[in-house]
Amino acid sequence: MNNETVLTMRGISKSFPGVRALNNVDFTLKKGEIHALMGENGAGKSTLVKVLTGVYPKDSGEISIAGVGNDLSIRSPQDAQHLGISTVYQEITLCPNLTVAENMFIGRGGYRFVNWKAQEKKATDILRKLKIPTTATRQLGACSLAVQQMVAVARAVDMECKVLILDEPTSSLDEREVELLFSLMRDLKARGVGIIFITHFLEQVYEISDRITVLRNGELVGAYDIQDLPRVKLISAMMGKDLDDLSELMQQKKDRKQNTEVIYEATCLSSAEGTKPFDFRIHKGEVNGFTGLLGSGRSESVRAIFGADRITGGTVKINGKETKITSPIDSMKRGMGYLPEDRKGDGIIEDLSVRENIILALQVLKGFFRPFSRSEAEAFADEYIKLLGIKTASTDTPIKSLSGGNQQKVILARWLLTNPQYLILDEPTRGIDVGTKVEIQKLVLKLAAEGVSVTFISSEIEEMLNTCSRLIVMRDRNIVGELTGDQLTQSTIMHTIAGEGSHND
């Protein structure tokens, strides 16, 4: 690795209305270095990259590029490209109906006098130089996802790239395809390109990276050489927990005798979204949870359990009886409810009222050709607005007018109205105030005491420890551990996520 610094970002700050996304963040990238940018959801990674690539203007700070200049003003992605900064995103933004060569040179010059043979020859030379296993004349859509990613990288590198940003480039690739991409990254590193690598896969970070910069809550935690940051300390830095001073649980869960009745059981369950086959069960009145870093497969697992993603394998038993789940309605008819991670995208229907959002699931079960009367719907809504303390002017208020915490309570009300025996809550407290978080945690424990089974997912370890009596630990879309009893500590969770057992480093 070259010690020459190619990119320096100093004191970068960026705010949006009501949110300070970056606060005085520093970042440096060396020539011929693969530098992992790490942090949980909301840490500021995407904002930092968007400032660097001209999507967002910085509020303060300086950006310098070796050989170009200091205190640069990057006003657009085109500015960034001219300065030698290229980005390859998780979603491939090329044209699958065009050839590899056409994709490599699209948008560079007019089409009026294109020398196609010369273009194909140049593309062939680049593909050969970067050892990309395809031909210039092949249609891009006929290539594997890995090769398409590599073509996108080749296009970026050919534009005299000094800094290459790879944003979750491996999320849709299998192990063989990942190795192909890594081979290209190592080749580019040897040629002096500085690479910023953003990923949630820990194994890949330690396989390919030279250094790691960690952000948390919009601030710099630190920059580390890879050999100086064991995995468990990386987890600690990302989650904000000091392994030498782990706090006890914020509140002690009431001792509940484990009910032996299994409500839901899956064997070798897998889905079309890449969930690897896993076994799962939950008992009556139990609160269990999936934990792991963002991208570990937590949400994909519960979506498979509920049938929100197409199930591709495995068997499911509900109340001891083998059951076929092909869609969410199958799960709903069998007493299941699911609060999704993406509240705005998959939860609320913005233009409907609070009342209409609350009765939605029960109306689906009843059938839309048998609508509730206005008085019935009003009574349901009033009951749960009072029960959950939903702050709204009336049941007619559009749900989009409510705060995030109150929107979350409306979705909870929607499922509670169906009287579920098994409720899945994926990030039910994300983006809401501390008081509402505590209310939801108390509600989860109250439901469990009344015999409802709950699967709870949160990025905050304290919440998981406050509510769950059993935790399923995930890494890279695999279950890597199951913790109960005395194992339910922050230290053990982080060590298990890191794959280093329960010892201290």
Coordinates of C-alpha atoms in Angstrom, one line a residue:
M1 CA 0.0 0.0 0.0
N2 CA 1.3 3.5 -1.0
N3 CA 1.6 6.0 1.8
E4 CA 0.7 8.9 -0.5
T5 CA -2.7 10.4 0.4
V6 CA -5.0 10.8 -2.6
L7 CA -8.1 12.2 -0.8
T8 CA -8.4 14.2 2.3
M9 CA -11.7 15.3 3.9
R10 CA -11.4 17.6 7.0
G11 CA -14.1 18.8 9.3
I12 CA -17.0 17.8 7.0
S13 CA -20.4 18.8 8.5
K14 CA -23.8 18.5 6.9
S15 CA -27.3 19.2 8.3
F16 CA -30.8 18.8 7.1
P17 CA -33.9 20.3 8.7
G18 CA -33.9 18.9 12.3
V19 CA -31.1 16.5 11.6
R20 CA -27.3 16.9 11.9
A21 CA -26.2 14.1 9.5
L22 CA -22.4 14.8 9.7
N23 CA -20.6 16.6 12.5
N24 CA -16.9 17.6 11.9
V25 CA -16.0 14.3 10.2
D26 CA -12.4 13.6 8.9
F27 CA -11.6 10.9 6.3
T28 CA -8.4 10.2 4.4
L29 CA -7.7 7.7 1.5
K30 CA -4.3 6.6 0.4
K31 CA -3.2 5.8 -3.1
G32 CA -3.5 2.0 -3.8
E33 CA -5.6 1.4 -0.6
I34 CA -8.9 -0.4 0.0
H35 CA -10.5 1.5 2.8
A36 CA -13.7 0.2 4.4
L37 CA -16.3 2.8 5.5
M38 CA -18.3 1.3 8.3
G39 CA -21.3 2.2 10.5
E40 CA -24.8 1.2 11.3
N41 CA -27.9 2.6 9.6
G42 CA -27.9 6.4 10.1
A43 CA -24.2 6.6 10.9
G44 CA -23.6 9.1 8.1
K45 CA -21.8 6.9 5.5
S46 CA -24.1 7.7 2.6
T47 CA -24.2 11.4 3.5
L48 CA -20.4 11.5 3.5
V49 CA -20.2 9.8 0.1
K50 CA -22.9 12.1 -1.3
V51 CA -20.9 15.2 -0.1
L52 CA -17.8 13.8 -1.8
T53 CA -19.6 13.1 -5.0
G54 CA -21.4 16.4 -5.2
V55 CA -24.9 15.1 -4.6
Y56 CA -25.0 17.3 -1.4
P57 CA -23.1 20.5 -0.8
K58 CA -21.1 20.5 2.5
D59 CA -22.0 23.0 5.2
S60 CA -18.4 23.2 6.3
G61 CA -15.1 21.5 5.9
E62 CA -12.5 21.0 3.2
I63 CA -11.9 18.4 0.5
S64 CA -8.5 18.0 -1.2
I65 CA -7.4 15.6 -3.9
A66 CA -3.7 15.0 -4.6
G67 CA -2.6 16.6 -7.9
V68 CA -5.9 18.5 -8.3
G69 CA -6.2 21.0 -5.5
N70 CA -7.2 21.9 -1.9
D71 CA -10.5 23.1 -0.6
L72 CA -12.3 21.9 -3.7
S73 CA -15.9 22.8 -4.4
I74 CA -17.8 19.7 -5.7
R75 CA -21.2 20.9 -7.0
S76 CA -22.4 17.8 -8.9
P77 CA -21.6 14.2 -9.7
Q78 CA -20.2 15.5 -13.0
D79 CA -17.8 17.7 -11.1
A80 CA -16.7 14.7 -9.0
Q81 CA -16.0 12.6 -12.2
H82 CA -13.9 15.4 -13.7
L83 CA -11.9 15.4 -10.4
G84 CA -11.3 11.6 -10.7
I85 CA -14.0 10.4 -8.3
S86 CA -16.2 7.6 -9.5
T87 CA -19.0 5.7 -7.8
V88 CA -20.4 2.2 -8.5
Y89 CA -23.7 1.7 -6.6
Q90 CA -25.3 -1.5 -5.3
E91 CA -28.0 -1.1 -8.1
I92 CA -26.3 -1.4 -11.5
T93 CA -27.2 1.8 -13.4
L94 CA -26.0 0.6 -16.9
C95 CA -28.2 -0.4 -19.8
P96 CA -28.7 -4.2 -20.1
N97 CA -29.9 -4.0 -23.7
L98 CA -26.6 -2.5 -24.9
T99 CA -23.3 -4.2 -25.4
V100 CA -20.5 -4.1 -22.9
A101 CA -18.5 -1.7 -25.0
E102 CA -21.5 0.6 -25.5
N103 CA -22.1 0.7 -21.7
M104 CA -18.4 1.5 -21.1
F105 CA -18.5 4.6 -23.3
I106 CA -22.1 5.7 -23.2
G107 CA -22.6 9.4 -22.6
R108 CA -19.0 10.3 -23.6
G109 CA -19.3 12.3 -26.8
G110 CA -22.0 12.2 -29.4
Y111 CA -23.2 9.3 -31.4
R112 CA -23.0 11.0 -34.8
F113 CA -19.5 10.0 -35.7
V114 CA -18.8 7.1 -33.4
N115 CA -16.0 4.8 -34.6
W116 CA -17.6 1.6 -33.4
K117 CA -14.6 -0.6 -34.3
A118 CA -12.2 1.6 -32.4
Q119 CA -14.5 1.7 -29.4
E120 CA -14.8 -2.0 -29.3
K121 CA -11.0 -2.4 -29.6
K122 CA -10.5 0.0 -26.7
A123 CA -13.1 -1.8 -24.6
T124 CA -11.4 -5.1 -25.4
D125 CA -8.1 -3.8 -24.3
I126 CA -9.6 -2.5 -21.0
L127 CA -11.4 -5.8 -20.3
R128 CA -8.2 -7.7 -20.9
K129 CA -6.1 -5.4 -18.8
L130 CA -8.5 -5.7 -15.9
K131 CA -9.0 -9.4 -16.5
I132 CA -12.8 -9.1 -16.8
P133 CA -14.2 -12.4 -18.2
T134 CA -16.5 -11.1 -21.0
T135 CA -16.3 -9.7 -24.5
A136 CA -16.8 -6.1 -25.7
T137 CA -19.6 -7.1 -28.1
R138 CA -21.6 -9.2 -25.6
Q139 CA -25.0 -7.7 -24.5
L140 CA -24.6 -6.6 -20.9
G141 CA -27.8 -8.2 -19.8
A142 CA -26.4 -11.6 -20.8
C143 CA -23.6 -11.2 -18.3
S144 CA -23.7 -12.3 -14.7
L145 CA -24.3 -9.7 -12.0
A146 CA -20.7 -9.9 -11.0
V147 CA -19.5 -9.2 -14.5
Q148 CA -22.0 -6.3 -14.8
Q149 CA -20.6 -4.9 -11.6
M150 CA -17.1 -5.3 -13.0
V151 CA -18.1 -3.5 -16.2
A152 CA -19.4 -0.6 -14.2
V153 CA -16.1 -0.6 -12.3
A154 CA -14.2 -0.7 -15.6
R155 CA -16.2 2.3 -16.9
A156 CA -15.4 4.3 -13.8
V157 CA -11.7 3.4 -13.9
D158 CA -11.3 4.3 -17.6
M159 CA -12.5 7.8 -16.7
E160 CA -9.1 8.5 -15.2
C161 CA -10.4 7.6 -11.8
K162 CA -8.2 8.4 -8.7
V163 CA -10.9 7.5 -6.1
L164 CA -13.3 4.6 -6.7
I165 CA -16.4 4.3 -4.3
L166 CA -18.0 0.9 -4.2
D167 CA -21.3 1.1 -2.4
E168 CA -22.5 -2.4 -1.3
P169 CA -21.2 -3.9 -4.6
T170 CA -21.5 -7.5 -3.3
S171 CA -25.0 -7.6 -1.8
S172 CA -26.5 -9.5 -4.8
L173 CA -23.4 -11.7 -5.6
D174 CA -22.7 -15.3 -4.7
E175 CA -19.3 -16.4 -3.2
R176 CA -17.7 -17.1 -6.6
E177 CA -18.9 -13.8 -8.0
V178 CA -17.6 -11.9 -4.9
E179 CA -14.2 -13.4 -5.5
L180 CA -14.2 -12.3 -9.1
L181 CA -14.9 -8.7 -8.0
F182 CA -12.3 -8.9 -5.2
S183 CA -9.7 -10.0 -7.8
L184 CA -10.5 -6.9 -9.8
M185 CA -10.3 -4.7 -6.7
R186 CA -6.9 -6.1 -5.9
D187 CA -5.7 -5.4 -9.4
L188 CA -7.0 -1.8 -9.2
K189 CA -5.3 -1.4 -5.9
A190 CA -2.0 -2.5 -7.4
R191 CA -2.5 0.1 -10.1
G192 CA -2.7 2.8 -7.5
V193 CA -6.5 3.4 -7.4
G194 CA -7.8 4.4 -3.9
I195 CA -11.0 2.4 -3.2
I196 CA -13.7 3.3 -0.6
F197 CA -15.5 0.1 0.1
I198 CA -18.9 0.3 1.8
T199 CA -20.4 -3.0 3.0
H200 CA -22.2 -4.7 5.9
F201 CA -20.4 -8.0 5.4
L202 CA -17.7 -8.3 8.1
E203 CA -16.0 -11.3 6.5
Q204 CA -15.5 -9.3 3.3
V205 CA -14.1 -6.3 5.2
Y206 CA -11.4 -8.4 6.8
E207 CA -10.6 -10.3 3.6
I208 CA -10.1 -7.3 1.3
S209 CA -9.5 -4.0 3.3
D210 CA -6.3 -2.3 4.4
R211 CA -8.0 0.3 6.7
I212 CA -11.4 0.9 8.3
T213 CA -13.0 4.2 9.2
V214 CA -16.0 3.9 11.6
L215 CA -18.8 6.5 11.8
R216 CA -21.6 6.6 14.4
N217 CA -24.5 9.0 14.6
G218 CA -22.9 11.3 12.1
E219 CA -19.5 11.5 13.9
L220 CA -16.1 10.0 13.4
V221 CA -15.4 7.2 15.9
G222 CA -11.9 6.5 14.5
A223 CA -9.7 5.2 11.6
Y224 CA -7.8 2.0 12.1
D225 CA -5.4 -0.3 10.3
I226 CA -7.1 -3.6 9.7
Q227 CA -4.7 -5.5 11.9
D228 CA -5.3 -3.1 14.9
L229 CA -9.1 -3.6 14.9
P230 CA -10.4 -7.1 15.8
R231 CA -13.9 -7.8 14.7
V232 CA -15.4 -7.6 18.1
K233 CA -13.9 -4.2 18.6
L234 CA -15.2 -3.1 15.3
I235 CA -18.7 -4.2 16.4
S236 CA -18.2 -2.3 19.6
A237 CA -17.1 0.9 17.8
M238 CA -20.1 0.7 15.4
M239 CA -22.7 0.1 18.2
G240 CA -21.2 2.5 20.7
K241 CA -20.5 0.0 23.5
D242 CA -17.3 -0.2 25.4
L243 CA -16.4 -3.9 26.1
D244 CA -14.5 -2.9 29.2
D245 CA -17.5 -1.2 30.7
L246 CA -20.6 -3.0 29.7
S247 CA -23.6 -1.9 31.6
E248 CA -26.2 -4.2 33.1
L249 CA -29.7 -4.4 31.7
M250 CA -31.6 -1.1 31.9
Q251 CA -34.5 -3.0 33.4
Q252 CA -34.9 -6.6 34.6
K253 CA -37.3 -8.7 32.6
K254 CA -39.9 -10.4 34.8
D255 CA -39.1 -14.1 35.2
R256 CA -41.6 -15.9 33.0
K257 CA -41.9 -19.7 33.0
Q258 CA -41.2 -20.9 29.5
N259 CA -44.4 -22.3 27.9
T260 CA -43.6 -25.5 26.0
E261 CA -46.3 -25.0 23.4
V262 CA -44.7 -24.2 20.0
I263 CA -46.8 -21.7 18.1
Y264 CA -44.7 -21.5 14.9
E265 CA -42.0 -23.8 13.7
A266 CA -40.0 -23.7 10.4
T267 CA -37.4 -26.2 9.1
C268 CA -34.9 -25.3 6.4
L269 CA -36.9 -22.2 5.5
S270 CA -35.5 -20.1 2.6
S271 CA -36.8 -17.3 0.4
A272 CA -36.3 -15.8 -3.0
E273 CA -34.5 -12.8 -1.4
G274 CA -31.4 -14.9 -0.6
T275 CA -32.3 -16.1 2.8
K276 CA -30.1 -19.2 3.4
P277 CA -32.1 -22.2 4.8
F278 CA -32.7 -21.8 8.5
D279 CA -34.7 -23.5 11.4
F280 CA -36.8 -21.4 13.7
R281 CA -39.4 -21.8 16.4
I282 CA -41.3 -19.7 18.9
H283 CA -43.3 -20.7 22.0
K284 CA -46.6 -19.3 23.2
G285 CA -46.0 -16.1 25.1
E286 CA -42.3 -16.0 24.2
V287 CA -40.4 -12.9 23.1
N288 CA -37.5 -13.8 20.9
G289 CA -35.4 -11.8 18.5
F290 CA -33.0 -11.7 15.5
T291 CA -29.9 -9.7 16.1
G292 CA -26.9 -8.8 13.9
L293 CA -25.6 -5.9 11.9
L294 CA -27.6 -4.2 9.2
G295 CA -27.5 -6.5 6.2
S296 CA -27.0 -9.7 8.3
G297 CA -30.3 -11.1 7.1
R298 CA -32.5 -10.2 10.1
S299 CA -35.3 -8.6 8.1
E300 CA -35.1 -11.2 5.2
S301 CA -35.6 -14.0 7.8
V302 CA -38.7 -12.5 9.3
R303 CA -40.1 -11.6 5.9
A304 CA -39.7 -15.3 5.0
I305 CA -41.4 -16.4 8.2
F306 CA -44.4 -14.2 7.4
G307 CA -44.4 -15.0 3.7
A308 CA -43.8 -11.4 2.7
D309 CA -41.0 -12.7 0.4
R310 CA -41.6 -15.8 -1.8
I311 CA -40.7 -18.9 0.1
T312 CA -38.5 -21.2 -2.0
G313 CA -37.9 -24.1 0.4
G314 CA -38.6 -25.6 3.8
T315 CA -41.7 -26.6 5.8
V316 CA -43.8 -24.6 8.3
K317 CA -45.9 -25.8 11.2
I318 CA -48.4 -23.5 13.0
N319 CA -49.8 -24.9 16.2
G320 CA -48.2 -28.2 15.4
K321 CA -50.0 -28.6 12.0
E322 CA -48.0 -28.4 8.7
T323 CA -49.1 -25.3 6.8
K324 CA -48.3 -23.9 3.4
I325 CA -47.5 -20.2 3.4
T326 CA -47.5 -18.6 0.0
S327 CA -48.4 -15.0 0.8
P328 CA -48.9 -12.7 3.8
I329 CA -52.7 -13.3 3.7
D330 CA -52.0 -17.0 4.5
S331 CA -50.1 -15.9 7.6
M332 CA -52.7 -13.4 8.6
K333 CA -55.5 -16.1 8.4
R334 CA -53.4 -18.2 10.8
G335 CA -53.1 -15.5 13.4
M336 CA -49.9 -13.8 12.5
G337 CA -49.1 -10.1 12.2
Y338 CA -46.0 -8.2 10.8
L339 CA -44.8 -4.7 11.4
P340 CA -42.2 -4.1 8.6
E341 CA -38.9 -2.4 8.9
D342 CA -39.8 0.2 6.3
R343 CA -42.6 2.1 8.0
K344 CA -43.2 4.5 5.2
G345 CA -42.7 2.1 2.3
D346 CA -44.4 -1.0 3.6
G347 CA -46.4 0.1 6.6
I348 CA -48.5 3.2 6.4
I349 CA -50.7 4.2 3.5
E350 CA -50.0 8.0 3.6
D351 CA -53.1 9.3 2.0
L352 CA -55.5 7.3 4.1
S353 CA -56.8 8.4 7.5
V354 CA -55.7 7.1 10.9
R355 CA -59.0 5.2 11.1
E356 CA -58.6 3.6 7.7
N357 CA -55.0 2.6 8.4
I358 CA -56.0 1.0 11.7
I359 CA -58.7 -1.2 10.3
L360 CA -56.8 -2.2 7.2
A361 CA -55.6 -5.6 8.2
L362 CA -58.9 -6.7 9.8
Q363 CA -60.7 -5.5 6.7
V364 CA -58.4 -7.6 4.5
L365 CA -59.3 -10.7 6.6
K366 CA -63.0 -9.9 6.4
G367 CA -62.9 -9.1 2.7
F368 CA -63.2 -5.8 0.9
F369 CA -66.6 -6.7 -0.4
R370 CA -67.8 -6.8 3.2
P371 CA -66.8 -3.4 4.5
F372 CA -67.1 -2.3 8.1
S373 CA -69.7 0.4 8.8
R374 CA -68.4 3.8 9.7
S375 CA -69.5 3.4 13.3
E376 CA -67.7 0.0 13.6
A377 CA -64.5 1.4 12.1
E378 CA -64.8 4.5 14.3
A379 CA -65.2 2.3 17.4
F380 CA -62.2 0.2 16.6
A381 CA -60.0 3.3 15.9
D382 CA -61.1 5.1 19.1
E383 CA -60.4 2.0 21.2
Y384 CA -56.8 1.7 20.0
I385 CA -56.1 5.4 19.9
K386 CA -56.9 5.4 23.6
L387 CA -55.1 2.1 24.4
L388 CA -51.9 3.1 22.7
G389 CA -52.0 6.9 23.4
I390 CA -51.9 7.8 19.8
K391 CA -51.7 11.6 19.4
T392 CA -54.0 12.6 16.6
A393 CA -56.6 15.4 16.1
S394 CA -59.2 12.9 15.0
T395 CA -59.6 9.5 13.4
D396 CA -60.0 11.3 10.1
T397 CA -56.5 12.9 10.2
P398 CA -54.3 11.6 7.4
I399 CA -51.7 9.4 8.9
K400 CA -48.9 11.3 7.0
S401 CA -49.6 14.2 9.3
L402 CA -48.6 12.2 12.4
S403 CA -45.2 12.0 14.0
G404 CA -43.1 8.9 13.3
G405 CA -43.8 7.5 16.7
N406 CA -47.6 7.9 16.3
Q407 CA -47.5 6.4 12.9
Q408 CA -45.7 3.4 14.4
K409 CA -48.4 3.1 17.0
V410 CA -51.1 3.1 14.3
I411 CA -49.4 0.2 12.6
L412 CA -49.2 -1.6 15.9
A413 CA -52.9 -0.9 16.4
R414 CA -53.7 -2.4 13.0
W415 CA -52.2 -5.7 14.0
L416 CA -53.5 -5.8 17.6
L417 CA -57.0 -5.3 16.2
T418 CA -56.6 -8.7 14.4
N419 CA -56.0 -10.3 17.8
P420 CA -52.8 -12.1 16.7
Q421 CA -51.3 -15.1 18.3
Y422 CA -47.9 -14.3 16.8
L423 CA -46.6 -10.8 16.1
I424 CA -43.4 -9.9 14.3
L425 CA -42.0 -6.4 15.0
D426 CA -39.1 -5.4 12.8
E427 CA -37.5 -2.2 14.1
P428 CA -40.7 -0.9 15.8
T429 CA -38.9 1.9 17.6
R430 CA -36.6 3.2 14.9
G431 CA -36.7 7.0 14.5
I432 CA -39.0 7.6 17.4
D433 CA -38.5 9.4 20.7
V434 CA -37.2 7.7 23.9
G435 CA -40.5 7.9 25.7
T436 CA -42.4 6.1 22.9
K437 CA -39.7 3.5 22.7
V438 CA -40.2 2.6 26.4
E439 CA -44.0 2.4 25.8
I440 CA -43.6 0.0 23.0
Q441 CA -41.1 -2.2 25.0
K442 CA -43.6 -2.3 27.8
L443 CA -46.4 -3.2 25.4
V444 CA -44.4 -6.1 24.0
L445 CA -43.8 -7.5 27.5
K446 CA -47.5 -7.0 28.3
L447 CA -48.6 -8.9 25.2
A448 CA -46.2 -11.8 26.0
A449 CA -47.7 -12.0 29.5
E450 CA -51.1 -12.3 27.9
G451 CA -49.9 -15.2 25.7
V452 CA -49.0 -13.5 22.5
S453 CA -45.7 -14.7 20.9
V454 CA -43.5 -11.9 19.7
T455 CA -40.4 -11.8 17.5
F456 CA -38.6 -8.4 18.1
I457 CA -35.9 -6.9 16.0
S458 CA -34.0 -3.7 16.9
S459 CA -30.6 -2.3 16.0
E460 CA -30.2 -1.3 19.7
I461 CA -28.9 -4.0 21.9
E462 CA -30.4 -2.7 25.1
E463 CA -33.9 -3.0 23.6
M464 CA -33.3 -6.6 22.6
L465 CA -32.0 -7.4 26.1
N466 CA -34.9 -5.6 27.7
T467 CA -37.5 -7.5 25.8
C468 CA -36.2 -10.9 24.5
S469 CA -35.6 -14.1 26.4
R470 CA -33.9 -15.7 23.4
L471 CA -31.8 -14.1 20.7
I472 CA -30.9 -15.6 17.3
V473 CA -27.6 -14.1 16.1
M474 CA -27.1 -13.6 12.4
R475 CA -24.0 -12.8 10.3
D476 CA -23.9 -12.6 6.4
R477 CA -27.4 -14.1 6.2
N478 CA -26.5 -17.1 8.3
I479 CA -27.6 -18.0 11.8
V480 CA -24.4 -18.1 13.8
G481 CA -25.7 -18.5 17.3
E482 CA -28.6 -18.7 19.7
L483 CA -28.4 -17.1 23.1
T484 CA -30.5 -17.5 26.2
G485 CA -30.3 -17.0 30.0
D486 CA -26.9 -15.9 31.2
Q487 CA -25.6 -15.6 27.6
L488 CA -27.9 -12.6 27.1
T489 CA -25.2 -9.9 27.5
Q490 CA -24.0 -7.2 25.2
S491 CA -20.5 -8.7 25.3
T492 CA -21.6 -12.2 24.2
I493 CA -23.9 -10.8 21.5
M494 CA -21.0 -8.7 20.0
H495 CA -18.5 -11.6 20.2
T496 CA -21.0 -13.9 18.5
I497 CA -21.7 -11.4 15.7
A498 CA -18.0 -11.0 15.2
G499 CA -17.5 -14.8 15.1
E500 CA -15.0 -14.9 18.0
G501 CA -16.8 -16.8 20.6
S502 CA -17.5 -15.3 24.0
H503 CA -13.9 -14.6 25.1
N504 CA -12.5 -11.1 25.6
D505 CA -9.9 -9.6 23.3

